[in-house]
Amino acid sequence: MSVITIERKVLEKNDEVARRNREVFDDHGILVLNMVSSPGAGKTSILERTLEELRDKLRIAVIEGDVQTDLDARRVAKYNVPAVQIVTRGGCHLEANLIQEAMGSLKLDSIDLLIIENVGNLVCPSNYDLGEAMKVVVASTTEGDDKPLKYPAMFRNASVLIINKIDLLPYLTSDLATLKDNALKINPSLTVFEVSCTTKQGITQWCEWLLENAQRRPAS
Ligand SMILES: Nc1nc2c(ncn2[C@@H]2O[C@H](COP(=O)(O)OP(=O)(O)OP(=O)(O)O)[C@@H](O)[C@H]2O)c(=O)[nH]1
Ligand SMILES: [Mg+2]
């Protein structure tokens, strides 16, 4: 029982910090995405393709969360955008106070879109609000088409689903329509994009949607 109580207190504290983060983001008119997936689904690759298409149209910043190393922040920094790496040293998700700290390293007046790449994990990050406008869940075709049913919270709490690695479908037994159906069974309101970071198929549609949503957010 005491464990449950402690966990609830931790989450309540996190939600309070997330609420304050969201107020700051809204004051600055920044669209904030919390990108979540299992390890290796292609979050950083999607970021790279997104930066290629949108860095001249939007002022984009990135916060990277990883258990160890600054490899992902280095990949993103090559596109000349502000990138902050949070190393959780074993922690399996980002928390709102870590984002609050990282915000201190960013010029919030000069950002239209902030993308937070969460730690690769399909379970823990779903419980922790960071102050984002929406969660974007990435599911890659190589993980199999049953993952939305097995890890429902991540899909239930997301607004957008990006199905990545569609170039590999000819070599896999997982079925794209089944993957999409399973995700929509869990959350019928998901906006779905099908992409390949290798061939760039579908990347333009995702970027057009992102551009439209980021431009719709004047500072409050
Ligand atoms: N064939 C194929 N490979 C891809 C695609 N997207 C990413 N990959 C590869 O998948 C591997 C993992 O990609 P990342 O972008 O590092 O994945 P991630 O989700 O950021 O990984 P973590 O941050 O470690 O959780 C890399 O070797 C990519 O080159 C894709 O669309 N098609
Ligand atoms: Mg990554």
Short mmCIF file of C-alpha atoms and ligand atoms in Angstrom, two decimals:
data_model
loop_
_atom_site.label_atom_id
_atom_site.label_comp_id
_atom_site.label_asym_id
_atom_site.label_seq_id
_atom_site.Cartn_x
_atom_site.Cartn_y
_atom_site.Cartn_z
CA MET A 1 0.00 0.00 0.00
CA SER A 2 2.70 2.49 0.93
CA VAL A 3 4.41 1.97 -2.43
CA ILE A 4 1.20 2.90 -4.24
CA THR A 5 0.86 6.04 -2.11
CA ILE A 6 4.42 7.12 -2.80
CA GLU A 7 3.97 6.57 -6.52
CA ARG A 8 0.80 8.67 -6.55
CA LYS A 9 2.64 11.49 -4.73
CA VAL A 10 5.50 11.35 -7.23
CA LEU A 11 3.05 11.58 -10.13
CA GLU A 12 1.09 14.43 -8.51
CA LYS A 13 4.32 16.39 -8.01
CA ASN A 14 5.33 15.69 -11.60
CA ASP A 15 1.92 16.84 -12.89
CA GLU A 16 2.26 20.11 -10.97
CA VAL A 17 5.67 20.87 -12.56
CA ALA A 18 4.31 19.79 -15.98
CA ARG A 19 1.41 22.23 -15.57
CA ARG A 20 3.90 25.06 -14.95
CA ASN A 21 6.02 23.99 -17.94
CA ARG A 22 2.89 24.04 -20.13
CA GLU A 23 2.03 27.56 -18.97
CA VAL A 24 5.52 28.76 -19.94
CA PHE A 25 5.33 27.04 -23.35
CA ASP A 26 1.87 28.51 -24.00
CA ASP A 27 3.04 32.00 -22.96
CA HIS A 28 5.76 31.73 -25.61
CA GLY A 29 3.49 30.18 -28.26
CA ILE A 30 5.71 27.08 -28.54
CA LEU A 31 4.25 23.82 -29.84
CA VAL A 32 5.79 21.04 -27.73
CA LEU A 33 5.79 17.40 -28.79
CA ASN A 34 6.76 14.50 -26.54
CA MET A 35 8.02 11.76 -28.87
CA VAL A 36 7.82 8.26 -27.41
CA SER A 37 8.53 4.74 -28.67
CA SER A 38 10.34 1.53 -27.87
CA PRO A 39 14.14 1.68 -28.30
CA GLY A 40 15.21 1.97 -31.92
CA ALA A 41 11.79 2.59 -33.49
CA GLY A 42 13.27 5.60 -35.26
CA LYS A 43 12.58 8.70 -33.14
CA THR A 44 15.91 10.36 -33.87
CA SER A 45 15.72 9.38 -37.55
CA ILE A 46 12.30 11.05 -37.80
CA LEU A 47 13.75 14.12 -36.09
CA GLU A 48 16.59 14.22 -38.62
CA ARG A 49 14.18 13.98 -41.58
CA THR A 50 11.90 16.59 -39.97
CA LEU A 51 14.78 19.02 -39.42
CA GLU A 52 15.86 18.59 -43.05
CA GLU A 53 12.38 19.65 -44.23
CA LEU A 54 11.35 22.24 -41.66
CA ARG A 55 14.41 23.98 -40.20
CA ASP A 56 14.11 26.83 -42.73
CA LYS A 57 10.37 27.22 -42.08
CA LEU A 58 10.19 26.94 -38.28
CA ARG A 59 12.50 27.75 -35.40
CA ILE A 60 12.96 24.27 -33.94
CA ALA A 61 14.69 23.12 -30.74
CA VAL A 62 15.18 19.59 -29.43
CA ILE A 63 15.51 18.04 -25.99
CA GLU A 64 16.95 14.53 -26.05
CA GLY A 65 16.42 12.04 -23.25
CA ASP A 66 18.62 8.97 -23.03
CA VAL A 67 19.72 6.56 -20.33
CA GLN A 68 23.34 7.09 -21.38
CA THR A 69 25.39 9.07 -23.97
CA ASP A 70 24.80 12.28 -25.92
CA LEU A 71 24.80 10.45 -29.26
CA ASP A 72 21.26 11.55 -30.22
CA ALA A 73 21.85 15.24 -29.34
CA ARG A 74 25.00 15.14 -31.51
CA ARG A 75 22.99 13.71 -34.43
CA VAL A 76 20.43 16.49 -34.10
CA ALA A 77 22.96 19.31 -33.51
CA LYS A 78 24.38 18.64 -36.99
CA TYR A 79 21.28 20.42 -38.30
CA ASN A 80 22.29 23.62 -36.46
CA VAL A 81 19.34 23.68 -34.10
CA PRO A 82 19.54 24.12 -30.32
CA ALA A 83 19.75 20.64 -28.78
CA VAL A 84 19.90 19.77 -25.09
CA GLN A 85 20.77 16.24 -23.97
CA ILE A 86 19.36 14.91 -20.70
CA VAL A 87 21.14 11.77 -19.49
CA THR A 88 18.92 9.94 -17.02
CA ARG A 89 21.68 7.54 -15.84
CA GLY A 90 19.39 4.55 -15.66
CA GLY A 91 16.05 6.37 -15.45
CA CYS A 92 13.59 4.82 -17.92
CA HIS A 93 11.66 8.04 -18.71
CA LEU A 94 11.89 11.83 -18.63
CA GLU A 95 10.15 13.79 -15.87
CA ALA A 96 8.77 17.32 -15.87
CA ASN A 97 11.47 18.69 -13.56
CA LEU A 98 14.18 17.55 -16.01
CA ILE A 99 12.40 19.43 -18.80
CA GLN A 100 12.09 22.49 -16.55
CA GLU A 101 15.85 22.37 -16.01
CA ALA A 102 16.58 21.91 -19.73
CA MET A 103 14.32 24.87 -20.56
CA GLY A 104 16.88 27.07 -18.79
CA SER A 105 19.36 26.30 -21.59
CA LEU A 106 16.96 27.32 -24.37
CA LYS A 107 16.00 30.76 -25.69
CA LEU A 108 12.25 30.27 -25.44
CA ASP A 109 11.47 33.53 -27.27
CA SER A 110 13.22 32.13 -30.35
CA ILE A 111 11.42 28.78 -30.65
CA ASP A 112 8.25 27.82 -32.55
CA LEU A 113 8.49 24.07 -32.12
CA LEU A 114 10.15 22.06 -29.36
CA ILE A 115 10.46 18.33 -29.88
CA ILE A 116 11.30 16.23 -26.83
CA GLU A 117 12.64 12.77 -27.66
CA ASN A 118 11.85 10.63 -24.65
CA VAL A 119 13.84 7.61 -23.47
CA GLY A 120 13.17 4.56 -25.67
CA ASN A 121 10.58 2.68 -23.62
CA LEU A 122 6.99 1.78 -24.44
CA VAL A 123 5.81 1.67 -20.82
CA CYS A 124 7.12 4.26 -18.32
CA PRO A 125 7.01 7.52 -20.36
CA SER A 126 3.23 7.22 -20.80
CA ASN A 127 2.65 8.07 -17.10
CA TYR A 128 4.73 11.24 -17.02
CA ASP A 129 3.33 14.48 -18.37
CA LEU A 130 6.20 16.82 -19.34
CA GLY A 131 4.03 19.83 -20.20
CA GLU A 132 3.77 18.92 -23.88
CA ALA A 133 0.84 19.81 -26.14
CA MET A 134 0.75 16.23 -27.39
CA LYS A 135 2.48 12.89 -27.34
CA VAL A 136 3.63 11.44 -30.66
CA VAL A 137 4.08 7.67 -30.49
CA VAL A 138 6.35 6.02 -33.05
CA ALA A 139 5.74 2.35 -33.86
CA SER A 140 8.04 0.67 -36.33
CA THR A 141 6.92 -2.18 -38.55
CA THR A 142 9.76 -4.41 -37.26
CA GLU A 143 8.22 -4.48 -33.75
CA GLY A 144 5.18 -6.45 -34.98
CA ASP A 145 1.58 -5.34 -35.44
CA ASP A 146 0.37 -6.32 -31.94
CA LYS A 147 2.20 -3.67 -29.91
CA PRO A 148 -0.76 -1.25 -29.52
CA LEU A 149 -2.74 -4.07 -27.87
CA LYS A 150 0.14 -5.08 -25.59
CA TYR A 151 1.19 -1.54 -24.57
CA PRO A 152 -2.15 0.31 -24.75
CA ALA A 153 -1.37 3.25 -22.42
CA MET A 154 1.21 4.68 -24.79
CA PHE A 155 -1.26 4.64 -27.69
CA ARG A 156 -4.21 5.81 -25.56
CA ASN A 157 -2.30 8.87 -24.32
CA ALA A 158 -0.91 9.87 -27.72
CA SER A 159 -2.50 12.24 -30.25
CA VAL A 160 -0.37 11.16 -33.20
CA LEU A 161 0.94 7.78 -34.35
CA ILE A 162 3.86 7.60 -36.76
CA ILE A 163 4.30 4.14 -38.25
CA ASN A 164 7.96 4.03 -39.29
CA LYS A 165 10.13 1.68 -41.40
CA ILE A 166 7.41 0.96 -43.95
CA ASP A 167 10.21 0.27 -46.46
CA LEU A 168 10.83 -3.00 -44.60
CA LEU A 169 7.25 -4.32 -44.93
CA PRO A 170 8.08 -6.67 -47.86
CA TYR A 171 10.50 -8.55 -45.60
CA LEU A 172 8.26 -8.81 -42.52
CA THR A 173 5.22 -10.80 -41.44
CA SER A 174 3.74 -7.80 -39.61
CA ASP A 175 0.83 -6.24 -41.46
CA LEU A 176 0.44 -2.47 -41.82
CA ALA A 177 -3.39 -2.48 -41.85
CA THR A 178 -3.48 -4.68 -38.72
CA LEU A 179 -1.02 -2.41 -36.91
CA LYS A 180 -3.11 0.63 -37.76
CA ASP A 181 -6.40 -1.10 -36.82
CA ASN A 182 -4.99 -2.22 -33.47
CA ALA A 183 -3.83 1.32 -32.68
CA LEU A 184 -7.19 2.84 -33.67
CA LYS A 185 -9.01 0.22 -31.55
CA ILE A 186 -7.12 1.57 -28.52
CA ASN A 187 -7.45 5.23 -29.55
CA PRO A 188 -9.81 6.06 -32.44
CA SER A 189 -8.79 9.72 -32.45
CA LEU A 190 -5.12 9.11 -33.36
CA THR A 191 -3.83 11.00 -36.39
CA VAL A 192 -1.76 8.41 -38.28
CA PHE A 193 1.25 8.88 -40.58
CA GLU A 194 3.03 6.06 -42.40
CA VAL A 195 6.68 6.89 -43.09
CA SER A 196 10.08 5.57 -43.99
CA CYS A 197 13.13 7.51 -42.85
CA THR A 198 15.20 5.59 -45.37
CA THR A 199 13.18 6.30 -48.54
CA LYS A 200 11.55 9.47 -47.04
CA GLN A 201 8.12 8.20 -48.08
CA GLY A 202 5.41 9.94 -46.01
CA ILE A 203 7.82 12.46 -44.42
CA THR A 204 6.37 15.41 -46.37
CA GLN A 205 2.81 14.66 -45.17
CA TRP A 206 4.01 14.50 -41.54
CA CYS A 207 5.99 17.75 -41.92
CA GLU A 208 3.07 19.58 -43.55
CA TRP A 209 0.82 18.59 -40.65
CA LEU A 210 3.48 19.70 -38.16
CA LEU A 211 4.03 23.04 -39.91
CA GLU A 212 0.31 23.77 -39.92
CA ASN A 213 -0.03 22.94 -36.20
CA ALA A 214 3.07 24.89 -35.14
CA GLN A 215 1.95 28.00 -37.06
CA ARG A 216 -1.48 27.87 -35.41
CA ARG A 217 -0.10 28.67 -31.93
CA PRO A 218 0.19 32.37 -31.21
CA ALA A 219 1.62 33.25 -27.78
CA SER A 220 -1.10 33.68 -25.14
N1 LIG B 1 15.02 0.45 -42.85
C1 LIG B 1 14.79 1.47 -42.04
N2 LIG B 1 15.59 1.71 -40.98
C2 LIG B 1 15.31 2.77 -40.19
C3 LIG B 1 14.23 3.64 -40.45
N3 LIG B 1 14.19 4.58 -39.47
C4 LIG B 1 15.23 4.33 -38.66
N4 LIG B 1 15.92 3.23 -39.08
C5 LIG B 1 17.11 2.65 -38.45
O1 LIG B 1 16.71 2.15 -37.16
C6 LIG B 1 17.79 2.30 -36.23
C7 LIG B 1 17.29 3.05 -34.99
O2 LIG B 1 16.93 4.36 -35.38
P1 LIG B 1 16.95 5.59 -34.35
O3 LIG B 1 16.44 6.76 -35.09
O4 LIG B 1 18.27 5.71 -33.69
O5 LIG B 1 15.87 5.08 -33.29
P2 LIG B 1 15.47 5.77 -31.90
O6 LIG B 1 14.01 5.47 -31.67
O7 LIG B 1 15.87 7.18 -31.88
O8 LIG B 1 16.34 4.92 -30.87
P3 LIG B 1 16.60 5.22 -29.29
O9 LIG B 1 16.79 6.70 -29.14
O10 LIG B 1 17.83 4.43 -28.97
O11 LIG B 1 15.35 4.72 -28.58
C8 LIG B 1 18.90 3.04 -36.97
O12 LIG B 1 19.84 2.07 -37.42
C9 LIG B 1 18.18 3.67 -38.15
O13 LIG B 1 19.02 3.86 -39.27
C10 LIG B 1 13.39 3.37 -41.58
O14 LIG B 1 12.42 4.07 -41.87
N5 LIG B 1 13.72 2.27 -42.33
MG MG B 2 17.02 8.21 -30.46
#
